[in-house]
Amino acid sequence: MVLTERERLIISVANALTIYAIKRSENSIPLSTTPHRFVLDAIPESMRGGLTADTVDEVFTSLSGAQSPPNGS
């Protein structure tokens, strides 16, 4: 099964946001670095044309909402 361009973009954004969160928790990137800027710098140049702030926000919201308490409640 081949992924669409949008699916590849979403995966790249999710990966970049995960790296951003890890680096922020380690204090290894400046506080002034926004998630949007980090994602833009992290994804391949060939995908940047399809990237929007809304895409970053949607992926961020999905990742944040995917976290559930360990007991499932």
Coordinates of N, CA, C and O in Angstrom, one line a residue:
M1 N 0.8 -1.2 0.0 CA 0.0 0.0 0.0 C 0.9 1.2 0.0 O 1.8 1.4 0.8
V2 N 0.7 2.1 -0.9 CA 1.4 3.3 -1.1 C 0.7 4.5 -0.3 O -0.5 4.6 -0.4
L3 N 1.5 5.2 0.4 CA 1.0 6.4 1.2 C 0.8 7.6 0.2 O 1.6 7.8 -0.7
T4 N -0.2 8.3 0.5 CA -0.4 9.6 -0.2 C 0.5 10.6 0.2 O 1.2 10.5 1.3
E5 N 0.6 11.7 -0.5 CA 1.5 12.8 -0.2 C 1.1 13.4 1.2 O 1.9 13.7 2.0
R6 N -0.2 13.5 1.4 CA -0.7 14.1 2.7 C -0.4 13.1 3.8 O 0.0 13.6 4.9
E7 N -0.5 11.8 3.6 CA -0.2 10.9 4.7 C 1.3 11.0 5.0 O 1.7 10.9 6.2
R8 N 2.2 11.1 4.0 CA 3.6 11.2 4.3 C 3.9 12.5 5.0 O 4.7 12.6 5.9
L9 N 3.2 13.6 4.7 CA 3.4 14.9 5.3 C 2.9 14.8 6.8 O 3.7 15.2 7.7
I10 N 1.8 14.2 7.1 CA 1.3 14.0 8.4 C 2.3 13.2 9.3 O 2.6 13.5 10.4
I11 N 2.9 12.2 8.7 CA 3.9 11.4 9.4 C 5.1 12.2 9.7 O 5.7 12.1 10.8
S12 N 5.6 13.0 8.7 CA 6.7 13.8 8.9 C 6.5 14.9 10.0 O 7.4 15.1 10.9
V13 N 5.3 15.5 10.0 CA 5.0 16.5 11.0 C 4.9 15.8 12.4 O 5.4 16.3 13.4
A14 N 4.3 14.6 12.5 CA 4.2 13.9 13.8 C 5.6 13.6 14.3 O 5.8 13.7 15.5
N15 N 6.4 13.1 13.4 CA 7.8 12.8 13.9 C 8.5 14.1 14.3 O 9.2 14.0 15.4
A16 N 8.4 15.2 13.6 CA 9.0 16.4 14.0 C 8.5 16.9 15.3 O 9.3 17.4 16.2
L17 N 7.2 16.8 15.5 CA 6.6 17.3 16.8 C 7.1 16.4 18.0 O 7.3 16.9 19.1
T18 N 7.2 15.1 17.7 CA 7.7 14.2 18.8 C 9.2 14.6 19.1 O 9.5 14.7 20.3
I19 N 10.0 14.9 18.1 CA 11.4 15.3 18.4 C 11.4 16.6 19.1 O 12.2 16.8 20.1
Y20 N 10.5 17.5 18.7 CA 10.4 18.8 19.4 C 10.1 18.6 20.9 O 10.8 19.3 21.7
A21 N 9.1 17.8 21.2 CA 8.7 17.6 22.6 C 9.9 17.0 23.4 O 10.1 17.4 24.5
I22 N 10.6 16.1 22.8 CA 11.7 15.4 23.5 C 12.8 16.5 23.8 O 13.3 16.6 24.9
K23 N 13.2 17.2 22.7 CA 14.2 18.2 22.9 C 13.8 19.3 23.9 O 14.6 19.8 24.6
R24 N 12.5 19.7 23.9 CA 12.1 20.7 24.8 C 12.2 20.2 26.2 O 12.6 20.9 27.2
S25 N 11.8 18.9 26.4 CA 11.9 18.3 27.8 C 13.3 18.2 28.3 O 13.6 18.2 29.5
E26 N 14.2 18.1 27.3 CA 15.7 18.1 27.7 C 16.3 19.4 27.7 O 17.5 19.6 27.9
N27 N 15.5 20.5 27.4 CA 16.0 21.9 27.4 C 17.2 22.0 26.4 O 18.1 22.8 26.6
S28 N 17.1 21.3 25.3 CA 18.2 21.3 24.3 C 17.9 22.2 23.1 O 18.7 22.3 22.1
I29 N 16.7 22.9 23.1 CA 16.4 23.9 22.1 C 15.9 25.1 22.8 O 15.3 25.0 23.9
P30 N 16.1 26.3 22.2 CA 15.7 27.5 22.9 C 14.2 27.6 23.1 O 13.4 27.1 22.3
L31 N 13.8 28.3 24.2 CA 12.4 28.5 24.4 C 11.7 29.3 23.3 O 10.5 29.1 23.1
S32 N 12.5 30.1 22.6 CA 11.9 30.9 21.5 C 11.6 30.1 20.2 O 11.0 30.6 19.3
T33 N 12.0 28.8 20.2 CA 11.7 27.9 19.0 C 10.3 27.4 19.1 O 10.0 26.7 20.1
T34 N 9.5 27.8 18.2 CA 8.1 27.4 18.2 C 8.0 26.0 17.5 O 8.8 25.6 16.7
P35 N 6.9 25.3 17.9 CA 6.7 24.0 17.2 C 6.6 24.1 15.7 O 7.1 23.3 15.0
H36 N 5.9 25.2 15.3 CA 5.7 25.4 13.9 C 7.0 25.6 13.1 O 7.3 25.1 12.1
R37 N 7.9 26.4 13.7 CA 9.2 26.7 13.1 C 10.0 25.4 13.1 O 10.7 25.1 12.2
F38 N 10.0 24.7 14.2 CA 10.8 23.4 14.3 C 10.3 22.5 13.2 O 11.2 21.8 12.6
V39 N 9.0 22.3 13.1 CA 8.5 21.4 12.1 C 8.9 21.8 10.7 O 9.4 21.0 9.9
L40 N 8.8 23.1 10.4 CA 9.2 23.6 9.1 C 10.7 23.3 8.8 O 11.0 22.9 7.7
D41 N 11.5 23.5 9.8 CA 12.9 23.2 9.6 C 13.2 21.7 9.5 O 14.2 21.3 8.9
A42 N 12.4 20.9 10.1 CA 12.7 19.5 10.2 C 12.2 18.6 9.1 O 12.8 17.6 8.8
I43 N 11.1 19.0 8.4 CA 10.6 18.2 7.4 C 11.4 18.4 6.1 O 12.0 19.4 5.9
P44 N 11.4 17.4 5.2 CA 12.1 17.5 3.9 C 11.6 18.7 3.1 O 10.4 19.0 3.1
E45 N 12.5 19.4 2.4 CA 12.1 20.6 1.6 C 11.1 20.2 0.6 O 10.2 21.1 0.3
S46 N 11.1 19.0 0.1 CA 10.1 18.7 -0.9 C 8.7 18.6 -0.4 O 7.7 18.7 -1.1
M47 N 8.5 18.6 0.9 CA 7.2 18.5 1.5 C 6.7 19.9 2.0 O 5.5 20.1 2.4
R48 N 7.6 20.9 2.1 CA 7.2 22.2 2.7 C 6.1 22.9 1.9 O 5.4 23.6 2.5
G49 N 5.9 22.7 0.7 CA 4.9 23.3 -0.1 C 3.5 22.9 0.3 O 2.6 23.7 0.2
G50 N 3.4 21.7 0.9 CA 2.1 21.2 1.3 C 1.8 21.5 2.8 O 0.7 21.2 3.3
L51 N 2.8 22.1 3.5 CA 2.6 22.3 4.9 C 1.9 23.6 5.2 O 2.2 24.6 4.6
T52 N 1.0 23.5 6.2 CA 0.3 24.7 6.6 C 0.3 24.7 8.2 O 0.5 23.6 8.8
A53 N 0.1 25.9 8.7 CA 0.0 25.9 10.2 C -1.2 25.1 10.7 O -1.1 24.4 11.8
D54 N -2.3 25.0 9.9 CA -3.4 24.2 10.3 C -3.0 22.7 10.4 O -3.5 22.0 11.3
T55 N -2.2 22.2 9.5 CA -1.7 20.9 9.5 C -0.9 20.6 10.8 O -1.2 19.6 11.4
V56 N 0.0 21.5 11.1 CA 0.8 21.3 12.3 C -0.2 21.3 13.5 O 0.0 20.4 14.4
D57 N -1.1 22.2 13.6 CA -2.1 22.3 14.7 C -2.9 21.0 14.8 O -3.1 20.5 15.9
E58 N -3.4 20.5 13.7 CA -4.2 19.3 13.7 C -3.4 18.1 14.2 O -3.9 17.3 15.0
V59 N -2.2 17.9 13.7 CA -1.3 16.8 14.1 C -1.0 17.0 15.6 O -1.1 16.0 16.4
F60 N -0.7 18.2 16.0 CA -0.4 18.4 17.4 C -1.6 18.0 18.3 O -1.4 17.3 19.3
T61 N -2.8 18.5 17.9 CA -4.0 18.1 18.7 C -4.2 16.6 18.7 O -4.6 16.1 19.7
S62 N -4.0 16.0 17.6 CA -4.2 14.5 17.5 C -3.2 13.8 18.4 O -3.6 12.9 19.2
L63 N -2.0 14.2 18.4 CA -1.0 13.6 19.3 C -1.3 13.9 20.7 O -1.1 13.0 21.6
S64 N -1.7 15.1 21.1 CA -2.0 15.4 22.5 C -3.2 14.7 22.9 O -3.3 14.2 24.1
G65 N -4.2 14.5 22.1 CA -5.4 13.8 22.4 C -5.3 12.3 22.5 O -6.1 11.6 23.1
A66 N -4.2 11.8 21.9 CA -4.0 10.3 21.8 C -3.5 9.8 23.1 O -3.6 8.6 23.4
Q67 N -3.1 10.7 24.0 CA -2.6 10.3 25.3 C -3.7 10.0 26.2 O -4.6 10.9 26.5
S68 N -3.8 8.8 26.7 CA -4.8 8.5 27.7 C -4.2 7.9 29.0 O -3.1 7.4 28.9
P69 N -4.9 8.1 30.1 CA -4.3 7.5 31.3 C -4.0 6.0 31.2 O -4.7 5.3 30.5
P70 N -3.0 5.6 31.9 CA -2.7 4.1 31.9 C -3.8 3.2 32.2 O -3.9 2.1 31.6
N71 N -4.8 3.5 33.0 CA -5.8 2.6 33.4 C -7.0 2.7 32.4 O -8.0 2.0 32.6
G72 N -6.9 3.6 31.3 CA -7.9 3.6 30.3 C -9.1 4.5 30.6 O -10.0 4.6 29.9
S73 N -9.1 5.2 31.8 CA -10.2 6.1 32.1 C -10.0 7.5 31.7 O -9.1 7.9 31.2

